Amino acid sequence: MNAAFPLTPGSAAQAFLARAHGLFIGGRWVAPLAGKRFDVFDPGTGQKIATAAAGESADIDAAVAAARAAFTGPWAKFTAAERGKVLWKIADLVEQHAQELTELEILDNGQPLAVAQYVVRHVVPDFFRYYAGWPTKIEGATIPTAPQGRRPGEVLSFTLREPIGVVGAITPWNAPLPMLMVKLAPALATGCTLVLKPAELTPLTALRMAELCAEAGAPEGVVNVVTGFGETAGAALSAHPGVDKIAFTGSTEVGRLIVKAAVGNLKKVSLELGGKSPVIVFADAVLEQVIPGAARACFFLQGQNCMAGTRLYVHEKIHDQVVNGVAAIARTMQLGHGLDPASQFGPLISAEQRERVRGYVEAGKREGGELVCGGGAPSRAGYFFEPTVFARMRADMTPVKSEIFGPVLCVQSFGDADLDRVAAEANSTIYGLSGSVWTRDIGLAMQMVRKIDSGQVSVNIHAALDPAMPFGGNKQSGWGREFGKEGLEPYLKTKGVSVAW
Ligand code: NAI
Ligand code: MG
């Protein structure tokens, strides 16, 4: 346990950590069939804080069977309004247990207190409440058809929107609770059941959420959680013939493996994958907004964020001011353990991730980038890495092309070139997730919005997420959309019905 910021003895989070965590299958805690376990570490100290069950393919079989039984059984009997009540109650319970979930999320993932508090008190409850309103509004349509020579009035055609079935949800470690929420809420709203496989680096809050879903009234088997590794539990889930759909968030590399594994029963797949999002700053932008905005775009969640604005394109007229301003923020950000209220910047998720990030920084230096600030790991416990800014970067440099998933900002400048050239630079990666344009000129902004090939583009704000706003990737950033009304679609299937008389 972290010595500098111990959890209060007797606190709910401490009691949770001390439990012998099992798998949550069919509404109860069960031991993993092969009996294997793995250690869970606090990235802020590098110390072990818990162990979790390493579920494997036999455990996935059990969880899928429980999810199937619930799907065709008790859950199918819930009215739309009753499903909405369960979702609303989950939001209430998250708020009631906010302190515990906040502490567990910090210990599991490392994020600063202010971030975790905002997530647990606002992001997660708002999201469940948004989807709590949807079950009663999922509607089909009546269609004017004339099959086989029928005349109007002789046939009635309509569509039914039905839940897709048993969903396998595989989530990453960078924002454990929000990633889970994004799958859970639309799946429950549409009447699906789930087997969740959280990231092995951050299994804790998913286990607690499974209990809260049950307490909120989800019948046994509706929400199952199998902790374990990607290569075993994750692979078994994505290949399982009893799973109707996989909802995945994670690396593009694993996204490809999921697609291959899904081929067996041609299960439906939605993917939210990597990003390398551009932040484009024109000469007339408001510097007092751009500088903190660009710093936040890149350094939020220590850059371990699929939407991170890691490629900063600045008009040459204001280039030096912006670079100096962002670097000043990076240099003064208070690094520290997430439970320390003074911390503004937490650790990376693991020692391995820190070495990956360090490798990209070394490549940037080797390839001729100008290191403005950061670039190293402070000597302290935990997996910290300094917020890093590189200037004078070029499109062909390794850190500009790759999703680093760490706090490394690459700055390039542009002159009064035509917009198509700026947009071509912005679009020059395999990704297309997010992006932002900073200018006071609304006409210029709207032209750029059209030209950027990303699932999300915002103006004078980066990563403007909201439960109601569709979010997802173009190109190799993914398949499908999450959030909003569109976020229901991957969990629904349409049945065309025609009745003749
Ligand atoms: P990952 O993609 O391996 O992990 C994400 C999830 O996929 C985890 O739950 C993991 O257990 C599961 N998984 C891994 N292999 C699997 C397989 N063969 N079949 C089914 N599930 C599998 O991400 P990782 O290795 O932890 O991070 C490596 C890099 O991936 C990061 O540096 C970052 O660039 C990227 N990444 C991107 C994320 C995003 O949201 N865009 C999230 C996490 C990682
Ligand atoms: Mg991996």
Tab-separated table of N, CA and C in Angstrom, residues 1-3 5 40-50 106-110 201 337-339 347-349 381-383:
chain	number	residue	atom	x	y	z
A	1	MET	N	0.848	-1.201	0.000
A	1	MET	CA	0.000	0.000	0.000
A	1	MET	C	0.872	1.235	0.000
A	2	ASN	N	0.387	2.262	-0.640
A	2	ASN	CA	1.141	3.495	-0.766
A	2	ASN	C	1.327	4.159	0.597
A	3	ALA	N	2.558	4.376	0.979
A	3	ALA	CA	2.839	4.892	2.316
A	3	ALA	C	2.476	6.362	2.445
A	5	PHE	N	0.137	8.174	0.926
A	5	PHE	CA	-1.287	8.491	0.965
A	5	PHE	C	-2.091	7.241	1.258
A	40	VAL	N	-2.103	-7.285	-8.981
A	40	VAL	CA	-2.529	-5.967	-9.431
A	40	VAL	C	-1.658	-4.933	-8.714
A	41	PHE	N	-1.103	-3.977	-9.487
A	41	PHE	CA	-0.154	-3.007	-8.925
A	41	PHE	C	-0.737	-1.595	-8.925
A	42	ASP	N	-0.294	-0.808	-7.957
A	42	ASP	CA	-0.573	0.628	-7.937
A	42	ASP	C	0.510	1.301	-8.787
A	43	PRO	N	0.151	1.886	-9.922
A	43	PRO	CA	1.189	2.479	-10.779
A	43	PRO	C	1.858	3.696	-10.132
A	44	GLY	N	1.206	4.260	-9.105
A	44	GLY	CA	1.784	5.414	-8.424
A	44	GLY	C	2.915	5.049	-7.478
A	45	THR	N	2.993	3.772	-7.090
A	45	THR	CA	4.071	3.337	-6.187
A	45	THR	C	4.817	2.128	-6.737
A	46	GLY	N	4.209	1.411	-7.668
A	46	GLY	CA	4.794	0.169	-8.155
A	46	GLY	C	4.548	-0.993	-7.205
A	47	GLN	N	3.762	-0.741	-6.148
A	47	GLN	CA	3.539	-1.826	-5.187
A	47	GLN	C	2.277	-2.625	-5.510
A	48	LYS	N	2.328	-3.893	-5.103
A	48	LYS	CA	1.179	-4.779	-5.295
A	48	LYS	C	0.055	-4.368	-4.343
A	49	ILE	N	-1.166	-4.272	-4.867
A	49	ILE	CA	-2.279	-3.876	-4.005
A	49	ILE	C	-3.349	-4.952	-3.892
A	50	ALA	N	-3.343	-5.927	-4.785
A	50	ALA	CA	-4.390	-6.958	-4.758
A	50	ALA	C	-3.975	-8.074	-5.706
A	106	ILE	N	-8.165	5.240	-8.822
A	106	ILE	CA	-6.840	5.864	-8.730
A	106	ILE	C	-5.772	4.799	-8.461
A	107	LEU	N	-6.043	3.910	-7.517
A	107	LEU	CA	-5.032	2.903	-7.184
A	107	LEU	C	-4.783	1.953	-8.356
A	108	ASP	N	-5.838	1.689	-9.123
A	108	ASP	CA	-5.730	0.764	-10.237
A	108	ASP	C	-5.009	1.407	-11.420
A	109	ASN	N	-5.363	2.659	-11.706
A	109	ASN	CA	-4.942	3.294	-12.960
A	109	ASN	C	-3.913	4.406	-12.778
A	110	GLY	N	-3.888	5.066	-11.630
A	110	GLY	CA	-2.893	6.100	-11.379
A	110	GLY	C	-3.367	7.525	-11.594
A	201	LEU	N	-4.420	-5.019	-16.456
A	201	LEU	CA	-3.703	-4.026	-15.649
A	201	LEU	C	-4.634	-3.291	-14.691
A	337	HIS	N	1.418	11.032	-6.836
A	337	HIS	CA	0.454	9.944	-6.663
A	337	HIS	C	-0.965	10.491	-6.802
A	338	GLY	N	-1.810	9.734	-7.455
A	338	GLY	CA	-3.172	10.196	-7.693
A	338	GLY	C	-3.955	10.537	-6.440
A	339	LEU	N	-3.667	9.880	-5.354
A	339	LEU	CA	-4.423	10.161	-4.125
A	339	LEU	C	-3.984	11.465	-3.462
A	347	PRO	N	1.192	8.776	-12.825
A	347	PRO	CA	2.141	7.869	-13.460
A	347	PRO	C	1.558	7.268	-14.742
A	348	LEU	N	2.416	6.650	-15.521
A	348	LEU	CA	1.927	5.799	-16.612
A	348	LEU	C	1.448	4.491	-15.993
A	349	ILE	N	0.837	3.665	-16.816
A	349	ILE	CA	0.151	2.494	-16.263
A	349	ILE	C	1.117	1.417	-15.774
A	381	ALA	N	9.508	6.480	-6.883
A	381	ALA	CA	8.756	5.238	-7.037
A	381	ALA	C	7.571	5.479	-7.960
A	382	GLY	N	7.092	4.438	-8.590
A	382	GLY	CA	5.967	4.573	-9.513
A	382	GLY	C	6.482	4.763	-10.929
A	383	TYR	N	5.548	4.667	-11.892
A	383	TYR	CA	5.939	4.627	-13.303
A	383	TYR	C	5.812	5.992	-13.960
